Amino acid sequence: MKLHCHSVLLISLVFSPLVHSGQHDYSDALSKSILFFEGQRSGVLPKDQRMEWRADSGLNDGRSTYDTDLTGGYYDAGDNVKFGFPMAFTTTMLAWSVIEFGELMPPNELRNALVAIRWATDYLLKTISQPNRIFVQVGDPYMDHNCWERPEDMDTERTVYAVDAPNPASEVAAETAAALAASSMAFRSVDPGYAETLLRSSDRIFQFADNFRGAYSDNDHIRDGVCPFYCDFSGYQDELLWGAAWLRRASQDNSYLNYIENNGKTLGADDNINEFGWDNKHAGLNVLVSKEVIEGNMYNLQSYKFSADSFMCTLIPDSSSSHIDYTPGGLIYKPGGSNLQHATTISFLLLVYANYLDRTSQNVNCRNLIVSPSSLRTIAKKQVDYILGDNPMGLSYMVGYGNSYPQRIHHRGSSLPSLKDHPEFIACKEGSSYFNSSNPNPNVLVGAIVGGPGEDDVYGDDRADFKKSEPTTYINAPFVGVLAFFAANPNLS
């Protein structure tokens, strides 16, 4: 079998010509990708809030039903619900971005990234503040989605969805454990006391996840609130391994090393390796655990590295195990909506894995070709440049970046006039005229990355087409790390 190292040259031939915008300002994009999170904030906004068209919202969350403070956190997308499952994943990815690429960030942006993480972790700590209970969601999504109103005007039911042991919530609890463990690493050098609180809390909520195994969306009393929005479609087992892997990395506790080694097979570590997102952690888990194999010679975890290698090979069009689809313009594409979440998470894994391999001068063996770390970075850069404007539409899919970007994103706060411009209350259905308007959104949600174009590279900039025009926190979070890398390495070819 002939092995060759020119996979990147061949990859470039597969895609149609793109509109090139020249050199991208990755530092500007990095700043904006972090700023976006200020537009998603719930709760009392701080004095240094930069997204000034936003104001305080959700100030009574948790108080009416449980007499507890559940203010803060993030709205996940263009609505006004706080979904715990994707919020925890978003937090994990923001923290992982800082862990892997924080030292490449300008000091002020590293600070901004830590502020974005803490806005989430402060809230996540509130969700697990009561023994054997986890608050998984605030806000009735059906009532919320039936309205088009600013978060500041929100008068829909702020139903609190809680899971009490022995009812299971393994995926949300374990993802929360992952978020807190990863964040403890991000804060360790700047706020060791807070980092210790996060790690201790992570360990406690992981025990809840592991002791009462099962999917949170299988609980009858919360199922109707979490499904179909952030229902657990892929099972809770991957989150248990993911949470344990993060606790291992943050604590260096061998009991967690034993957990991921001994439970790998039973919890399906070898399954669904071609996914990574808020619901399926497999590819991310394999890359994360591979660090132990590559840098720590933990060969008893070799199966995770084998799966990580296999995942990388699926991304190479010329590999015999090529599996991922690309649009004609070269964008990673998976059906189902919010497609750019796949492009940002996969780009992140490509860069992280390339770094791990580089430190020990290793390549990926894809049977019919050898793939170098630089080849993996080249694939990631193609995705980044596509998102920032090198695509058939010549459109930046990050709002506020470049000369041409989506103007009518599916986002309530962005599409309705701000309190400053329209202090009068806008009721549930009164916002419909703004939703149906063809005018650009009055408030620019700087840094927001939308769902993105279809498999034909076409984007219509239509507020009603939420699968394409709605931004989400979990599209942005991994992109923070990706942009930090390219801001520091802009001339990578």
CSV table of C-alpha atoms in Angstrom, one decimal:
chain,number,residue,atom,x,y,z
A,1,MET,CA,0.0,0.0,0.0
A,2,LYS,CA,1.5,3.3,-1.1
A,3,LEU,CA,1.7,5.9,1.7
A,4,HIS,CA,1.9,9.6,0.9
A,5,CYS,CA,1.8,12.8,2.9
A,6,HIS,CA,0.2,15.1,0.3
A,7,SER,CA,-3.4,14.6,1.4
A,8,VAL,CA,-3.9,18.4,1.8
A,9,LEU,CA,-3.0,19.1,-1.8
A,10,LEU,CA,-5.6,16.5,-2.9
A,11,ILE,CA,-8.2,17.8,-0.5
A,12,SER,CA,-8.1,21.2,-2.1
A,13,LEU,CA,-9.0,19.8,-5.5
A,14,VAL,CA,-12.3,18.4,-4.2
A,15,PHE,CA,-13.9,21.7,-3.6
A,16,SER,CA,-15.2,24.3,-6.0
A,17,PRO,CA,-13.7,27.8,-6.2
A,18,LEU,CA,-14.5,30.1,-3.3
A,19,VAL,CA,-14.9,33.8,-2.9
A,20,HIS,CA,-11.6,34.8,-1.1
A,21,SER,CA,-11.6,37.9,1.1
A,22,GLY,CA,-7.9,38.0,1.6
A,23,GLN,CA,-6.2,37.7,5.0
A,24,HIS,CA,-8.7,37.4,7.8
A,25,ASP,CA,-8.4,39.3,11.0
A,26,TYR,CA,-8.6,36.4,13.4
A,27,SER,CA,-7.9,38.6,16.4
A,28,ASP,CA,-10.9,40.7,15.6
A,29,ALA,CA,-13.0,37.6,15.1
A,30,LEU,CA,-11.7,36.2,18.4
A,31,SER,CA,-12.8,39.4,20.3
A,32,LYS,CA,-16.2,39.2,18.7
A,33,SER,CA,-16.7,35.5,19.3
A,34,ILE,CA,-16.3,36.2,23.1
A,35,LEU,CA,-18.4,39.4,23.1
A,36,PHE,CA,-21.3,37.4,21.7
A,37,PHE,CA,-21.9,35.8,25.1
A,38,GLU,CA,-22.7,39.1,26.6
A,39,GLY,CA,-25.7,39.3,24.3
A,40,GLN,CA,-26.9,35.9,25.7
A,41,ARG,CA,-26.7,36.8,29.4
A,42,SER,CA,-29.7,36.3,31.7
A,43,GLY,CA,-29.9,38.0,35.1
A,44,VAL,CA,-28.6,41.3,36.5
A,45,LEU,CA,-26.1,42.7,34.0
A,46,PRO,CA,-22.8,44.1,35.3
A,47,LYS,CA,-21.7,47.7,34.9
A,48,ASP,CA,-19.1,46.8,32.4
A,49,GLN,CA,-21.7,45.1,30.1
A,50,ARG,CA,-20.5,46.0,26.5
A,51,MET,CA,-23.5,44.7,24.6
A,52,GLU,CA,-25.5,47.8,25.7
A,53,TRP,CA,-28.8,47.1,24.0
A,54,ARG,CA,-29.3,44.3,26.5
A,55,ALA,CA,-30.7,44.9,30.0
A,56,ASP,CA,-31.6,42.8,33.1
A,57,SER,CA,-33.9,39.9,32.6
A,58,GLY,CA,-35.1,36.7,34.3
A,59,LEU,CA,-34.7,38.3,37.7
A,60,ASN,CA,-37.2,36.0,39.5
A,61,ASP,CA,-36.0,32.7,38.0
A,62,GLY,CA,-36.4,29.9,40.5
A,63,ARG,CA,-38.0,31.9,43.3
A,64,SER,CA,-41.7,31.2,42.7
A,65,THR,CA,-41.6,27.4,42.6
A,66,TYR,CA,-38.5,26.4,44.5
A,67,ASP,CA,-37.8,29.5,46.5
A,68,THR,CA,-34.2,29.4,45.2
A,69,ASP,CA,-32.1,31.8,43.2
A,70,LEU,CA,-31.7,30.5,39.6
A,71,THR,CA,-30.8,33.9,38.1
A,72,GLY,CA,-28.0,34.2,35.7
A,73,GLY,CA,-26.6,31.9,33.1
A,74,TYR,CA,-27.2,32.1,29.3
A,75,TYR,CA,-30.1,31.9,26.9
A,76,ASP,CA,-29.0,29.1,24.6
A,77,ALA,CA,-30.0,30.7,21.3
A,78,GLY,CA,-32.5,33.1,20.0
A,79,ASP,CA,-35.1,32.4,22.6
A,80,ASN,CA,-35.4,33.1,26.3
A,81,VAL,CA,-35.2,29.7,27.8
A,82,LYS,CA,-32.2,28.5,29.9
A,83,PHE,CA,-31.6,24.9,28.9
A,84,GLY,CA,-29.1,23.3,31.3
A,85,PHE,CA,-27.8,20.6,29.0
A,86,PRO,CA,-26.4,22.8,26.1
A,87,MET,CA,-25.4,25.5,28.6
A,88,ALA,CA,-23.1,23.0,30.4
A,89,PHE,CA,-21.6,21.8,27.1
A,90,THR,CA,-21.1,25.4,26.1
A,91,THR,CA,-19.2,26.0,29.4
A,92,THR,CA,-17.1,22.9,28.9
A,93,MET,CA,-16.1,24.1,25.4
A,94,LEU,CA,-15.3,27.7,26.5
A,95,ALA,CA,-13.1,26.3,29.3
A,96,TRP,CA,-11.4,23.8,27.0
A,97,SER,CA,-10.7,26.7,24.6
A,98,VAL,CA,-8.9,28.5,27.5
A,99,ILE,CA,-7.1,25.4,28.7
A,100,GLU,CA,-5.7,24.6,25.2
A,101,PHE,CA,-5.3,28.0,23.7
A,102,GLY,CA,-5.6,30.6,26.5
A,103,GLU,CA,-1.9,31.3,26.6
A,104,LEU,CA,-2.2,32.4,22.9
A,105,MET,CA,-4.9,35.0,23.7
A,106,PRO,CA,-4.1,38.6,24.4
A,107,PRO,CA,-4.5,39.2,28.2
A,108,ASN,CA,-7.7,41.2,27.8
A,109,GLU,CA,-9.3,38.6,25.7
A,110,LEU,CA,-8.3,35.8,28.1
A,111,ARG,CA,-9.9,37.9,30.8
A,112,ASN,CA,-13.1,38.3,28.8
A,113,ALA,CA,-13.1,34.5,28.1
A,114,LEU,CA,-12.9,33.8,31.8
A,115,VAL,CA,-15.7,36.2,32.5
A,116,ALA,CA,-17.8,34.4,29.9
A,117,ILE,CA,-17.0,31.1,31.6
A,118,ARG,CA,-17.8,32.4,35.1
A,119,TRP,CA,-21.1,33.8,34.0
A,120,ALA,CA,-22.1,30.2,33.2
A,121,THR,CA,-20.3,28.4,36.1
A,122,ASP,CA,-21.8,30.7,38.8
A,123,TYR,CA,-25.2,29.7,37.4
A,124,LEU,CA,-24.3,26.0,37.1
A,125,LEU,CA,-23.3,26.0,40.8
A,126,LYS,CA,-26.8,27.3,41.6
A,127,THR,CA,-28.3,24.4,39.7
A,128,ILE,CA,-26.6,21.9,41.9
A,129,SER,CA,-26.8,23.8,45.2
A,130,GLN,CA,-29.4,21.4,46.8
A,131,PRO,CA,-28.5,17.8,47.7
A,132,ASN,CA,-29.6,15.1,45.3
A,133,ARG,CA,-31.3,17.6,43.1
A,134,ILE,CA,-30.3,19.2,39.8
A,135,PHE,CA,-32.2,22.1,38.2
A,136,VAL,CA,-32.0,21.3,34.4
A,137,GLN,CA,-34.0,24.1,32.8
A,138,VAL,CA,-35.8,27.4,33.5
A,139,GLY,CA,-38.6,28.5,31.2
A,140,ASP,CA,-41.5,26.7,29.5
A,141,PRO,CA,-40.2,26.4,26.0
A,142,TYR,CA,-43.6,26.0,24.3
A,143,MET,CA,-44.9,29.2,25.8
A,144,ASP,CA,-41.6,30.9,25.1
A,145,HIS,CA,-41.5,29.9,21.5
A,146,ASN,CA,-45.1,31.0,21.1
A,147,CYS,CA,-44.0,34.6,21.8
A,148,TRP,CA,-41.6,36.9,20.1
A,149,GLU,CA,-40.5,39.2,22.9
A,150,ARG,CA,-37.4,40.7,24.4
A,151,PRO,CA,-35.9,38.8,27.4
A,152,GLU,CA,-36.3,42.1,29.3
A,153,ASP,CA,-40.1,42.0,28.7
A,154,MET,CA,-40.4,38.2,29.3
A,155,ASP,CA,-43.8,37.4,30.9
A,156,THR,CA,-44.1,33.7,29.9
A,157,GLU,CA,-44.1,31.0,32.5
A,158,ARG,CA,-40.6,30.5,34.0
A,159,THR,CA,-41.3,26.9,34.9
A,160,VAL,CA,-38.4,25.3,36.7
A,161,TYR,CA,-37.5,21.8,35.7
A,162,ALA,CA,-35.7,19.8,38.5
A,163,VAL,CA,-34.7,16.2,38.8
A,164,ASP,CA,-34.5,14.7,42.3
A,165,ALA,CA,-32.7,11.4,43.1
A,166,PRO,CA,-33.3,8.6,42.5
A,167,ASN,CA,-34.7,9.9,39.2
A,168,PRO,CA,-31.9,10.1,36.7
A,169,ALA,CA,-30.3,13.0,35.0
A,170,SER,CA,-27.0,11.4,34.0
A,171,GLU,CA,-26.2,13.4,30.9
A,172,VAL,CA,-27.0,16.8,32.3
A,173,ALA,CA,-25.3,16.1,35.6
A,174,ALA,CA,-22.3,14.6,34.0
A,175,GLU,CA,-22.0,17.4,31.5
A,176,THR,CA,-22.3,19.8,34.4
A,177,ALA,CA,-19.5,17.9,36.1
A,178,ALA,CA,-17.4,18.2,32.9
A,179,ALA,CA,-18.1,21.9,32.7
A,180,LEU,CA,-17.1,22.5,36.3
A,181,ALA,CA,-14.0,20.4,36.1
A,182,ALA,CA,-12.8,22.0,32.9
A,183,SER,CA,-13.5,25.4,34.3
A,184,SER,CA,-11.6,24.6,37.5
A,185,MET,CA,-8.5,24.2,35.3
A,186,ALA,CA,-9.2,27.5,33.5
A,187,PHE,CA,-9.4,29.4,36.8
A,188,ARG,CA,-6.6,27.6,38.7
A,189,SER,CA,-3.9,30.2,38.1
A,190,VAL,CA,-6.1,33.3,38.5
A,191,ASP,CA,-8.5,32.3,41.2
A,192,PRO,CA,-7.4,29.1,43.0
A,193,GLY,CA,-10.2,29.3,45.6
A,194,TYR,CA,-12.9,29.4,43.0
A,195,ALA,CA,-11.2,26.6,41.0
A,196,GLU,CA,-11.3,24.4,44.1
A,197,THR,CA,-15.0,25.1,44.6
A,198,LEU,CA,-15.6,24.1,41.0
A,199,LEU,CA,-13.6,20.9,41.2
A,200,ARG,CA,-15.3,19.8,44.5
A,201,SER,CA,-18.7,20.5,43.1
A,202,SER,CA,-17.8,18.7,39.9
A,203,ASP,CA,-16.9,15.5,41.8
A,204,ARG,CA,-20.2,15.7,43.8
A,205,ILE,CA,-22.5,16.1,40.8
A,206,PHE,CA,-20.7,13.4,39.0
A,207,GLN,CA,-21.6,11.0,41.7
A,208,PHE,CA,-25.2,12.0,41.2
A,209,ALA,CA,-24.9,11.3,37.5
A,210,ASP,CA,-23.2,7.9,38.0
A,211,ASN,CA,-25.2,6.6,41.0
A,212,PHE,CA,-28.6,7.3,39.4
A,213,ARG,CA,-28.0,6.3,35.8
A,214,GLY,CA,-30.5,7.2,33.1
A,215,ALA,CA,-31.5,9.9,30.7
A,216,TYR,CA,-33.1,13.1,32.1
A,217,SER,CA,-35.5,13.2,29.2
A,218,ASP,CA,-36.9,9.8,30.4
A,219,ASN,CA,-38.4,11.5,33.5
A,220,ASP,CA,-42.2,11.9,32.9
A,221,HIS,CA,-42.4,15.1,34.9
A,222,ILE,CA,-39.8,17.0,32.8
A,223,ARG,CA,-39.9,15.2,29.5
A,224,ASP,CA,-42.5,17.5,28.0
A,225,GLY,CA,-40.3,20.5,28.8
A,226,VAL,CA,-37.0,19.3,27.5
A,227,CYS,CA,-38.1,17.4,24.4
A,228,PRO,CA,-37.8,17.8,21.5
A,229,PHE,CA,-35.5,20.7,22.1
A,230,TYR,CA,-32.6,19.2,24.1
A,231,CYS,CA,-33.9,15.7,24.5
A,232,ASP,CA,-31.2,13.1,25.0
A,233,PHE,CA,-31.1,11.5,21.6
A,234,SER,CA,-27.8,9.7,21.8
A,235,GLY,CA,-27.9,8.2,25.3
A,236,TYR,CA,-26.3,9.3,28.6
A,237,GLN,CA,-23.4,6.9,28.6
A,238,ASP,CA,-21.0,9.1,26.7
A,239,GLU,CA,-21.5,12.0,29.2
A,240,LEU,CA,-20.5,9.7,32.0
A,241,LEU,CA,-17.2,8.9,30.3
A,242,TRP,CA,-16.8,12.6,29.3
A,243,GLY,CA,-17.4,13.8,32.8
A,244,ALA,CA,-15.1,11.3,34.3
A,245,ALA,CA,-12.4,12.1,31.7
A,246,TRP,CA,-12.6,15.8,32.7
A,247,LEU,CA,-12.4,15.0,36.4
A,248,ARG,CA,-9.4,12.9,35.7
A,249,ARG,CA,-7.7,15.7,33.8
A,250,ALA,CA,-8.6,18.3,36.4
A,251,SER,CA,-7.8,16.3,39.5
A,252,GLN,CA,-5.3,13.7,38.3
A,253,ASP,CA,-7.2,11.3,40.5
A,254,ASN,CA,-6.5,7.7,39.5
A,255,SER,CA,-10.0,6.6,40.4
A,256,TYR,CA,-11.3,8.5,37.4
A,257,LEU,CA,-8.5,7.1,35.2
A,258,ASN,CA,-9.8,3.6,36.3
A,259,TYR,CA,-13.4,4.7,35.5
A,260,ILE,CA,-12.7,5.6,31.9
A,261,GLU,CA,-10.6,2.5,31.5
A,262,ASN,CA,-13.0,0.0,33.1
A,263,ASN,CA,-16.3,1.5,31.8
A,264,GLY,CA,-15.2,2.3,28.3
A,265,LYS,CA,-16.7,-0.9,26.7
A,266,THR,CA,-19.9,-1.0,28.8
A,267,LEU,CA,-20.6,2.7,28.2
A,268,GLY,CA,-20.1,2.5,24.5
A,269,ALA,CA,-16.8,4.3,24.0
A,270,ASP,CA,-16.3,2.6,20.7
A,271,ASP,CA,-19.7,3.7,19.4
A,272,ASN,CA,-20.7,6.7,17.3
A,273,ILE,CA,-17.2,8.0,17.0
A,274,ASN,CA,-18.1,10.5,14.2
A,275,GLU,CA,-20.1,12.9,16.3
A,276,PHE,CA,-19.3,15.8,18.7
A,277,GLY,CA,-21.8,18.3,20.0
A,278,TRP,CA,-24.1,19.1,22.9
A,279,ASP,CA,-25.7,15.6,22.7
A,280,ASN,CA,-22.9,13.3,21.6
A,281,LYS,CA,-19.5,13.6,23.2
A,282,HIS,CA,-17.8,10.6,21.6
A,283,ALA,CA,-15.3,12.3,19.3
A,284,GLY,CA,-14.4,14.9,21.9
A,285,LEU,CA,-14.0,12.2,24.6
A,286,ASN,CA,-11.6,10.3,22.4
A,287,VAL,CA,-9.5,13.3,21.6
A,288,LEU,CA,-9.5,14.3,25.3
A,289,VAL,CA,-8.4,10.9,26.6
A,290,SER,CA,-5.9,10.5,23.8
A,291,LYS,CA,-3.7,13.1,25.5
A,292,GLU,CA,-3.1,10.5,28.3
A,293,VAL,CA,-1.9,8.0,25.6
A,294,ILE,CA,0.1,10.4,23.5
A,295,GLU,CA,1.8,12.4,26.3
A,296,GLY,CA,1.5,10.1,29.3
A,297,ASN,CA,2.0,6.7,27.6
A,298,MET,CA,-1.2,5.3,29.2
A,299,TYR,CA,-1.5,2.4,26.7
A,300,ASN,CA,-4.3,0.9,28.6
A,301,LEU,CA,-6.4,3.7,27.1
A,302,GLN,CA,-5.2,2.9,23.6
A,303,SER,CA,-8.7,2.2,22.3
A,304,TYR,CA,-9.6,5.9,22.8
A,305,LYS,CA,-6.7,7.0,20.7
A,306,PHE,CA,-7.5,4.4,18.0
A,307,SER,CA,-11.0,5.9,17.9
A,308,ALA,CA,-9.6,9.5,17.8
A,309,ASP,CA,-7.4,8.5,14.9
A,310,SER,CA,-10.3,6.9,13.1
A,311,PHE,CA,-12.4,10.1,13.6
A,312,MET,CA,-9.6,12.2,12.0
A,313,CYS,CA,-9.5,9.8,9.0
A,314,THR,CA,-13.2,10.2,8.4
A,315,LEU,CA,-12.6,14.0,7.8
A,316,ILE,CA,-10.0,13.4,5.0
A,317,PRO,CA,-11.8,13.2,1.6
A,318,ASP,CA,-9.0,11.1,0.2
A,319,SER,CA,-8.9,8.7,3.1
A,320,SER,CA,-10.3,5.2,2.5
A,321,SER,CA,-12.4,5.8,5.6
A,322,SER,CA,-13.7,9.2,4.6
A,323,HIS,CA,-17.1,9.6,6.1
A,324,ILE,CA,-17.9,13.3,6.6
A,325,ASP,CA,-19.8,15.2,3.9
A,326,TYR,CA,-18.6,18.5,2.6
A,327,THR,CA,-20.6,21.1,0.6
A,328,PRO,CA,-19.3,22.0,-2.9
A,329,GLY,CA,-17.7,25.1,-1.3
A,330,GLY,CA,-15.8,22.9,1.3
A,331,LEU,CA,-17.9,23.3,4.5
A,332,ILE,CA,-18.3,20.2,6.7
A,333,TYR,CA,-22.0,19.4,6.5
A,334,LYS,CA,-24.4,17.3,8.5
A,335,PRO,CA,-28.2,17.4,8.0
A,336,GLY,CA,-30.5,18.6,10.7
A,337,GLY,CA,-30.0,22.4,11.2
A,338,SER,CA,-27.5,24.6,13.0
A,339,ASN,CA,-24.9,23.0,10.8
A,340,LEU,CA,-22.1,25.3,11.8
A,341,GLN,CA,-22.0,23.7,15.2
A,342,HIS,CA,-20.4,20.7,13.5
A,343,ALA,CA,-17.8,22.9,11.7
A,344,THR,CA,-16.8,24.7,14.8
A,345,THR,CA,-16.6,21.7,17.1
A,346,ILE,CA,-14.7,19.6,14.6
A,347,SER,CA,-12.3,22.4,13.8
A,348,PHE,CA,-11.6,22.6,17.5
A,349,LEU,CA,-10.9,18.9,17.8
A,350,LEU,CA,-8.6,19.0,14.7
A,351,LEU,CA,-6.5,21.7,16.3
A,352,VAL,CA,-6.3,20.1,19.7
A,353,TYR,CA,-5.4,16.7,18.3
A,354,ALA,CA,-2.8,18.3,16.0
A,355,ASN,CA,-1.2,19.9,19.1
A,356,TYR,CA,-1.2,16.6,21.0
A,357,LEU,CA,0.4,14.8,18.1
A,358,ASP,CA,2.9,17.6,17.4
A,359,ARG,CA,4.4,17.5,20.9
A,360,THR,CA,5.5,13.9,20.3
A,361,SER,CA,6.1,14.2,16.5
A,362,GLN,CA,3.3,11.8,15.6
A,363,ASN,CA,1.0,11.5,12.6
A,364,VAL,CA,-2.3,9.8,11.9
A,365,ASN,CA,-2.2,6.6,9.9
A,366,CYS,CA,-5.3,6.5,7.7
A,367,ARG,CA,-4.3,3.2,6.1
A,368,ASN,CA,-4.0,4.5,2.5
A,369,LEU,CA,-2.3,7.8,3.6
A,370,ILE,CA,-0.4,9.3,6.5
A,371,VAL,CA,-1.9,12.6,7.8
A,372,SER,CA,0.4,15.1,9.6
A,373,PRO,CA,-0.7,17.5,12.3
A,374,SER,CA,-0.2,20.4,9.8
A,375,SER,CA,-2.7,18.7,7.5
A,376,LEU,CA,-5.3,18.6,10.3
A,377,ARG,CA,-4.7,22.3,10.9
A,378,THR,CA,-5.2,23.0,7.2
A,379,ILE,CA,-8.6,21.3,7.3
A,380,ALA,CA,-9.6,23.4,10.3
A,381,LYS,CA,-8.4,26.6,8.7
A,382,LYS,CA,-10.6,25.9,5.6
A,383,GLN,CA,-13.6,25.7,7.9
A,384,VAL,CA,-12.7,28.9,9.8
A,385,ASP,CA,-12.1,30.8,6.6
A,386,TYR,CA,-15.3,29.5,5.1
A,387,ILE,CA,-17.2,30.8,8.2
A,388,LEU,CA,-15.5,34.1,8.0
A,389,GLY,CA,-16.3,34.8,4.4
A,390,ASP,CA,-14.3,32.5,2.0
A,391,ASN,CA,-17.4,30.8,0.6
A,392,PRO,CA,-19.6,30.9,-2.5
A,393,MET,CA,-21.9,33.5,-1.0
A,394,GLY,CA,-19.0,35.8,0.0
A,395,LEU,CA,-20.7,36.1,3.3
A,396,SER,CA,-19.3,36.1,6.8
A,397,TYR,CA,-21.5,33.8,9.0
A,398,MET,CA,-20.2,35.7,12.1
A,399,VAL,CA,-22.5,38.7,12.7
A,400,GLY,CA,-20.5,42.0,12.8
A,401,TYR,CA,-17.4,40.5,11.3
A,402,GLY,CA,-16.4,41.6,7.7
A,403,ASN,CA,-18.3,43.7,5.3
A,404,SER,CA,-21.1,41.3,4.6
A,405,TYR,CA,-22.9,39.2,7.2
A,406,PRO,CA,-26.4,38.1,8.2
A,407,GLN,CA,-28.7,41.0,8.9
A,408,ARG,CA,-31.9,39.2,9.9
A,409,ILE,CA,-30.9,36.6,12.4
A,410,HIS,CA,-33.5,34.5,14.3
A,411,HIS,CA,-33.0,36.2,17.7
A,412,ARG,CA,-35.6,37.9,19.8
A,413,GLY,CA,-33.4,40.5,21.5
A,414,SER,CA,-31.5,41.4,18.3
A,415,SER,CA,-34.6,41.7,16.2
A,416,LEU,CA,-36.8,43.8,18.6
A,417,PRO,CA,-35.9,47.4,19.5
A,418,SER,CA,-34.0,47.8,22.7
A,419,LEU,CA,-35.4,49.2,25.9
A,420,LYS,CA,-33.4,52.3,25.2
A,421,ASP,CA,-35.0,52.9,21.9
A,422,HIS,CA,-38.5,51.6,22.9
A,423,PRO,CA,-39.0,51.7,26.7
A,424,GLU,CA,-42.6,50.6,26.4
A,425,PHE,CA,-43.5,47.0,27.0
A,426,ILE,CA,-43.8,44.8,23.9
A,427,ALA,CA,-46.2,41.9,24.7
A,428,CYS,CA,-46.0,38.3,23.5
A,429,LYS,CA,-47.6,38.7,20.1
A,430,GLU,CA,-46.8,42.3,19.6
A,431,GLY,CA,-43.3,41.3,18.6
A,432,SER,CA,-44.6,39.4,15.5
A,433,SER,CA,-44.5,42.5,13.3
A,434,TYR,CA,-40.7,42.7,14.0
A,435,PHE,CA,-40.3,39.0,13.4
A,436,ASN,CA,-42.2,39.3,10.0
A,437,SER,CA,-40.4,42.4,9.0
A,438,SER,CA,-37.9,42.3,6.1
A,439,ASN,CA,-35.8,45.0,7.8
A,440,PRO,CA,-32.4,44.2,9.2
A,441,ASN,CA,-32.3,43.6,13.0
A,442,PRO,CA,-32.0,46.9,14.9
A,443,ASN,CA,-29.5,45.4,17.4
A,444,VAL,CA,-26.3,43.8,16.1
A,445,LEU,CA,-25.5,40.7,18.1
A,446,VAL,CA,-21.8,41.0,17.4
A,447,GLY,CA,-19.9,37.8,17.2
A,448,ALA,CA,-22.9,35.5,16.8
A,449,ILE,CA,-22.4,32.6,14.5
A,450,VAL,CA,-25.6,31.6,12.8
A,451,GLY,CA,-26.7,28.1,11.8
A,452,GLY,CA,-25.2,28.6,8.4
A,453,PRO,CA,-25.9,27.7,4.8
A,454,GLY,CA,-27.5,24.6,3.4
A,455,GLU,CA,-25.7,21.7,1.7
A,456,ASP,CA,-25.7,23.8,-1.5
A,457,ASP,CA,-23.7,26.6,0.2
A,458,VAL,CA,-26.8,28.9,-0.1
A,459,TYR,CA,-27.9,31.2,2.7
A,460,GLY,CA,-31.1,33.3,2.4
A,461,ASP,CA,-30.8,35.6,5.5
A,462,ASP,CA,-34.3,34.8,6.5
A,463,ARG,CA,-35.3,35.3,10.2
A,464,ALA,CA,-38.0,32.6,9.9
A,465,ASP,CA,-35.6,30.0,8.7
A,466,PHE,CA,-34.2,29.3,12.2
A,467,LYS,CA,-32.2,26.2,11.2
A,468,LYS,CA,-30.0,28.5,9.2
A,469,SER,CA,-30.4,31.9,10.8
A,470,GLU,CA,-30.4,31.2,14.6
A,471,PRO,CA,-27.1,31.6,16.5
A,472,THR,CA,-26.4,29.4,19.5
A,473,THR,CA,-23.9,29.5,22.4
A,474,TYR,CA,-22.6,26.0,21.5
A,475,ILE,CA,-21.7,27.0,17.9
A,476,ASN,CA,-19.6,29.9,19.3
A,477,ALA,CA,-17.9,28.2,22.3
A,478,PRO,CA,-15.4,26.0,20.5
A,479,PHE,CA,-14.7,28.7,18.0
A,480,VAL,CA,-13.2,30.8,20.7
A,481,GLY,CA,-10.3,28.4,21.0
A,482,VAL,CA,-10.1,27.9,17.3
A,483,LEU,CA,-9.8,31.7,16.7
A,484,ALA,CA,-7.3,32.0,19.5
A,485,PHE,CA,-5.0,29.5,17.6
A,486,PHE,CA,-5.3,31.2,14.2
A,487,ALA,CA,-4.9,34.7,15.7
A,488,ALA,CA,-1.6,33.6,17.0
A,489,ASN,CA,-0.8,31.6,13.8
A,490,PRO,CA,-2.4,33.6,11.0
A,491,ASN,CA,-0.1,32.6,8.2
A,492,LEU,CA,-0.6,28.9,8.5
A,493,SER,CA,-0.9,27.5,5.0
